[in-house]
Short mmCIF file of C-alpha atoms in Angstrom, two decimals:
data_model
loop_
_atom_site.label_atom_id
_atom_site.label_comp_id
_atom_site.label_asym_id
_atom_site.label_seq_id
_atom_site.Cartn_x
_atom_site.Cartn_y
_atom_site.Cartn_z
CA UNK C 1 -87.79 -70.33 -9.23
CA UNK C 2 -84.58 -68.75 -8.28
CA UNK C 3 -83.67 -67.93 -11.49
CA UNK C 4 -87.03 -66.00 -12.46
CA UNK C 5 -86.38 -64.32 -8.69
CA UNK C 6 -82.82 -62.96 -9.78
CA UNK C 7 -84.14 -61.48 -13.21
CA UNK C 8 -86.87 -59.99 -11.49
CA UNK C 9 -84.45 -58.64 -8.89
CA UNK C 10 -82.45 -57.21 -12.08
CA UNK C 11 -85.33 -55.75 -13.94
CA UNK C 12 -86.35 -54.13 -10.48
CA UNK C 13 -83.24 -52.73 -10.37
CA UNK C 14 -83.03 -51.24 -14.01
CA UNK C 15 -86.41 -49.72 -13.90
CA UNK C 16 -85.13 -47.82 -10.35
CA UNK C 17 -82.20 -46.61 -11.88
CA UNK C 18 -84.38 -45.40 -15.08
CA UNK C 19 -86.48 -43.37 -12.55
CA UNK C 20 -84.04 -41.93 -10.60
CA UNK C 21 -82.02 -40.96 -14.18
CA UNK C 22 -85.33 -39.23 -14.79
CA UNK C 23 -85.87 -37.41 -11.96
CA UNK C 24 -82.38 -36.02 -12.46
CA UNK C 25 -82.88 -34.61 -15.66
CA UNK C 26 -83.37 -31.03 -15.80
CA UNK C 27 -86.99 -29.71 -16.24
CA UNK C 28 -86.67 -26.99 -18.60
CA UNK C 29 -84.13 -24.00 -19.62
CA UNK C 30 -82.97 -22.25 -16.85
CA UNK C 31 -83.95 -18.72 -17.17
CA UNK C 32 -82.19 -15.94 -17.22
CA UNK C 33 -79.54 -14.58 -14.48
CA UNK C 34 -80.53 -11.31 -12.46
CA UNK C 35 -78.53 -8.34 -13.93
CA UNK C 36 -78.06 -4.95 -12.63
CA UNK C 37 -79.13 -3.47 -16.21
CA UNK C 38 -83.13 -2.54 -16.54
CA UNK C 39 -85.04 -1.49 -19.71
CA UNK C 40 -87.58 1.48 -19.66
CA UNK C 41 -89.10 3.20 -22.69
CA UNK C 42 -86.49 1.70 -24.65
CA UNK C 43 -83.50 3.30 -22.87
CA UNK C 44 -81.36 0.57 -20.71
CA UNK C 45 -79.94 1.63 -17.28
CA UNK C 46 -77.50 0.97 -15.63
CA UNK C 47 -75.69 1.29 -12.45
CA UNK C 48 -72.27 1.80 -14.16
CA UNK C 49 -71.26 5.51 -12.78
CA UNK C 50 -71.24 7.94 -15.79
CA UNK C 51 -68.66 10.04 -16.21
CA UNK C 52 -69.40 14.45 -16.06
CA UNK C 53 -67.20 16.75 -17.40
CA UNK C 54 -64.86 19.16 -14.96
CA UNK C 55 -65.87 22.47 -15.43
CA UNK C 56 -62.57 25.07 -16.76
CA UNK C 57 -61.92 26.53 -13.31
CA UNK C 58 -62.06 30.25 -13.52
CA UNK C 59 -59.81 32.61 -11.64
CA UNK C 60 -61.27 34.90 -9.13
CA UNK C 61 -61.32 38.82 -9.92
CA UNK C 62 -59.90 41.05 -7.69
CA UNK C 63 -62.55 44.08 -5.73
CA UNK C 64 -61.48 47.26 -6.37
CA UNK C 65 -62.15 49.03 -2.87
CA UNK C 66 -61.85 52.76 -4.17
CA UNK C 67 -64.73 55.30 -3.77
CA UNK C 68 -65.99 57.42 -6.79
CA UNK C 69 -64.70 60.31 -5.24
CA UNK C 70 -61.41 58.75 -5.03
CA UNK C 71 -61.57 57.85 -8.49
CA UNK C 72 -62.34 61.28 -9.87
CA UNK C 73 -62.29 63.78 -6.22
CA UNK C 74 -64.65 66.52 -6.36
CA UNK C 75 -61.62 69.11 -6.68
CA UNK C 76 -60.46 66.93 -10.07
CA UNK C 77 -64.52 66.76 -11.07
CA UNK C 78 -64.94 70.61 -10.55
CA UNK C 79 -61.55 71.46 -12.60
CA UNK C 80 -63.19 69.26 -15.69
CA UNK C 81 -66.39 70.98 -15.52
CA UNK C 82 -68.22 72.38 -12.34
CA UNK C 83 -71.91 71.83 -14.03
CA UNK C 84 -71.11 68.07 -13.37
CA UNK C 85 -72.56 65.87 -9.80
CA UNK C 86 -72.34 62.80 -8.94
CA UNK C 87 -75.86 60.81 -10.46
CA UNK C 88 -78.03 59.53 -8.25
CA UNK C 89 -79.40 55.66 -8.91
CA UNK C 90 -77.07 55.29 -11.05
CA UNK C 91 -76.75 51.60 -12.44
CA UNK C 92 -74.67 50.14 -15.27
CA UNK C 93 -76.95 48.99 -18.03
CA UNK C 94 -76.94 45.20 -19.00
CA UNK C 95 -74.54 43.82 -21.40
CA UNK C 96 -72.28 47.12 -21.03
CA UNK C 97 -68.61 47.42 -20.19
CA UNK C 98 -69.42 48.46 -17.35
CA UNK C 99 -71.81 45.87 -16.04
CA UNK C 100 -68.89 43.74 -16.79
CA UNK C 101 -66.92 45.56 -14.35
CA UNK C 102 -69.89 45.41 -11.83
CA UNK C 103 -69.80 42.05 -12.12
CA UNK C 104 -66.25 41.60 -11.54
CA UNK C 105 -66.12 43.49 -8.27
CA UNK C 106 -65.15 46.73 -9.62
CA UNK C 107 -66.45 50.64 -9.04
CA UNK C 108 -68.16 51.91 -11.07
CA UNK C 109 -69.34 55.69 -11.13
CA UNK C 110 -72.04 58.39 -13.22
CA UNK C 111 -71.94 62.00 -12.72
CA UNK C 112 -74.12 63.89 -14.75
CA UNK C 113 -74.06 67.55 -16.62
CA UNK C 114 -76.75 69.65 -14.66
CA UNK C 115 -76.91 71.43 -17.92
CA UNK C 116 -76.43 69.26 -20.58
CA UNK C 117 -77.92 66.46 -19.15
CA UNK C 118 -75.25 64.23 -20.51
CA UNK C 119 -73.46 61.88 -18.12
CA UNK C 120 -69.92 60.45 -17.55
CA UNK C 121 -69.44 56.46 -16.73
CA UNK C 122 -66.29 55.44 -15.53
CA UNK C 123 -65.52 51.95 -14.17
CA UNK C 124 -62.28 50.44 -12.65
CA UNK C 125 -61.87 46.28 -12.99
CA UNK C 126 -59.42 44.62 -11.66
CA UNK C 127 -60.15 41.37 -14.17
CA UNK C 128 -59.07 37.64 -13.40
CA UNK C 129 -55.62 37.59 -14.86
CA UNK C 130 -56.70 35.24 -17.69
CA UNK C 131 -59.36 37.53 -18.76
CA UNK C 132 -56.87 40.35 -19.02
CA UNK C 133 -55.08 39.51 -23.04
CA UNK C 134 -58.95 39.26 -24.35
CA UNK C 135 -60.07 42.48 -22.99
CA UNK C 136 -56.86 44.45 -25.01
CA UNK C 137 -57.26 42.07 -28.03
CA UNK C 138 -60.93 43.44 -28.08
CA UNK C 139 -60.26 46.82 -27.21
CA UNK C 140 -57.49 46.78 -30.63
CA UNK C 141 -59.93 45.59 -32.58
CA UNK C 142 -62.68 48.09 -31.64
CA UNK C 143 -61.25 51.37 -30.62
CA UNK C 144 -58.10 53.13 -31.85
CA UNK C 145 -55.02 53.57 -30.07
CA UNK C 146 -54.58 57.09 -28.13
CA UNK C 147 -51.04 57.19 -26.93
CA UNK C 148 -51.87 60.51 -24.88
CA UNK C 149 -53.85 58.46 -22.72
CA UNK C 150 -50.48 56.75 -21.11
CA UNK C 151 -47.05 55.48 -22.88
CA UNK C 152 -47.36 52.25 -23.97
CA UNK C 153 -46.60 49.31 -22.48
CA UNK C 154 -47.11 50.83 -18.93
CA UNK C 155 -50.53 52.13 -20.65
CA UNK C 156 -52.55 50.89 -23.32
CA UNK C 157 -55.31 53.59 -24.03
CA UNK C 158 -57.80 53.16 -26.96
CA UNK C 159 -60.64 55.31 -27.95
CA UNK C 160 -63.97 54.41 -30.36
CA UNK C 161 -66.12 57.24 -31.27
CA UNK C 162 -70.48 56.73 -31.45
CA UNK C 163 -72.83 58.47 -30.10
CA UNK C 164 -71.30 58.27 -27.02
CA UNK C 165 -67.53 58.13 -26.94
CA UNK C 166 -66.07 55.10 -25.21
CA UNK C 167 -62.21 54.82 -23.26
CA UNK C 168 -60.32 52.24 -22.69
CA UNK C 169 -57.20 51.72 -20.39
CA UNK C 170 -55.04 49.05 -19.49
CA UNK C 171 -52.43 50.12 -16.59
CA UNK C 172 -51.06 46.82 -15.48
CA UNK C 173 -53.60 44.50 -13.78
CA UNK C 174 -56.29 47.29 -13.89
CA UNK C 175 -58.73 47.78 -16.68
CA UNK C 176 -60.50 51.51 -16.95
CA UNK C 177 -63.96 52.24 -19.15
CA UNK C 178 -65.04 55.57 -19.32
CA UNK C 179 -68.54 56.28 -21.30
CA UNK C 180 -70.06 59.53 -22.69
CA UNK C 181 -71.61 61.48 -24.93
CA UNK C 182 -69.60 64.33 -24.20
CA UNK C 183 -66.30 62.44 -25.49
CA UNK C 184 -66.24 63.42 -29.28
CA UNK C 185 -62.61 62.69 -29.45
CA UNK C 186 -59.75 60.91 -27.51
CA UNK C 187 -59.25 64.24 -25.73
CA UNK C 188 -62.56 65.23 -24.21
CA UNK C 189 -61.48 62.69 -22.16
CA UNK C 190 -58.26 62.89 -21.58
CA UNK C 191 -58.41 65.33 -18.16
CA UNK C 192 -60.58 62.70 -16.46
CA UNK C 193 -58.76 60.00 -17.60
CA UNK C 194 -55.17 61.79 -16.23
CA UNK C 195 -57.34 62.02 -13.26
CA UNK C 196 -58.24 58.76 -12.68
CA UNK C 197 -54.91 57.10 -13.84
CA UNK C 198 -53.32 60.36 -11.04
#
């Protein structure tokens, strides 16, 4: 009677250890682990910052604080041709030289032939300093060189004829455009431009 007690003690005991064995025994797969990545319409985000590129920083232009009638003074504008007055409204037109000096702070003046109607642009830029070596590598390409405008390399002068004529000058960190119809040639300019550069 003892004997059958002690194996049914044992057995007991072996079946309890089966169960617990079981109920240690993991259920399933464990699923998967939070992540910071999330898929929509394909794309997968992430909170991993993205680099942006640094913009090229620009430098500044300098404003160019003269009046038109310092630029050209009504004594110097009479001398060139007395039909000539300053233009009213006037406004550089879009995608012109001398928007571009609008733009960078410059003046930029109009005075107009009462009897011609034609009119007379000039514009004085001080550029940013790394703008400077493309605006005289354009103006080479475009325009011809008028040494009566300056001595080179204290000043660069070109000239490129159209319908109207078109000056350039380079006198050191300055740029000059001067726009007409009236400019033919490098020297229907030339006593405004001594003006101006005066």
């Amino acid at each position: 009677m003892q004997h059958y007690t002690a194996r049914t003690l044992a057995a007991l005991a072996i079946a309890a250890a089966a169960v617990t064995l079981v109920g240690c025994t993991p259920a399933g797969k464990p699923g998967p682990t939070p992540s910071t990545s999330a898929t929509a319409g394909g794309a997968t985000a992430s909170n991993t910052p993205v680099a942006t590129p640094t913009p090229t920083p620009t430098l500044p232009p300098t404003p160019v604080t003269l009046t038109c009638d310092q630029v050209v003074t009504p004594d110097q504008l009479y001398a060139y041709n007395p039909n000539y007055s300053t233009q009213p409204g006037y406004a550089p037109t879009s995608g012109s030289l001398e928007k571009q000096v609008a733009d960078w702070k410059g003046v930029t003046c109009a005075w107009q032939n009462q009897t011609s109607g034609d009119v007379v642009q000039i514009a004085i830029a001080h550029p940013p300093a790394d703008q400077l070596e493309g605006l005289k590598n354009a103006a080479i390409t475009a325009a011809q060189p008028v040494p009566t405008y300056g001595t080179p390399p204290q000043v660069e002068g070109y000239f490129k004829a159209g319908n109207a004529g078109q000056v350039q000058i380079f006198r050191g960190p300055f740029w000059i455009v001067a726009e007409s119809a009236a400019f033919y040639e490098p020297g229907d300019a030339a006593p405004l431009m001594q003006s101006v550069l005066g």
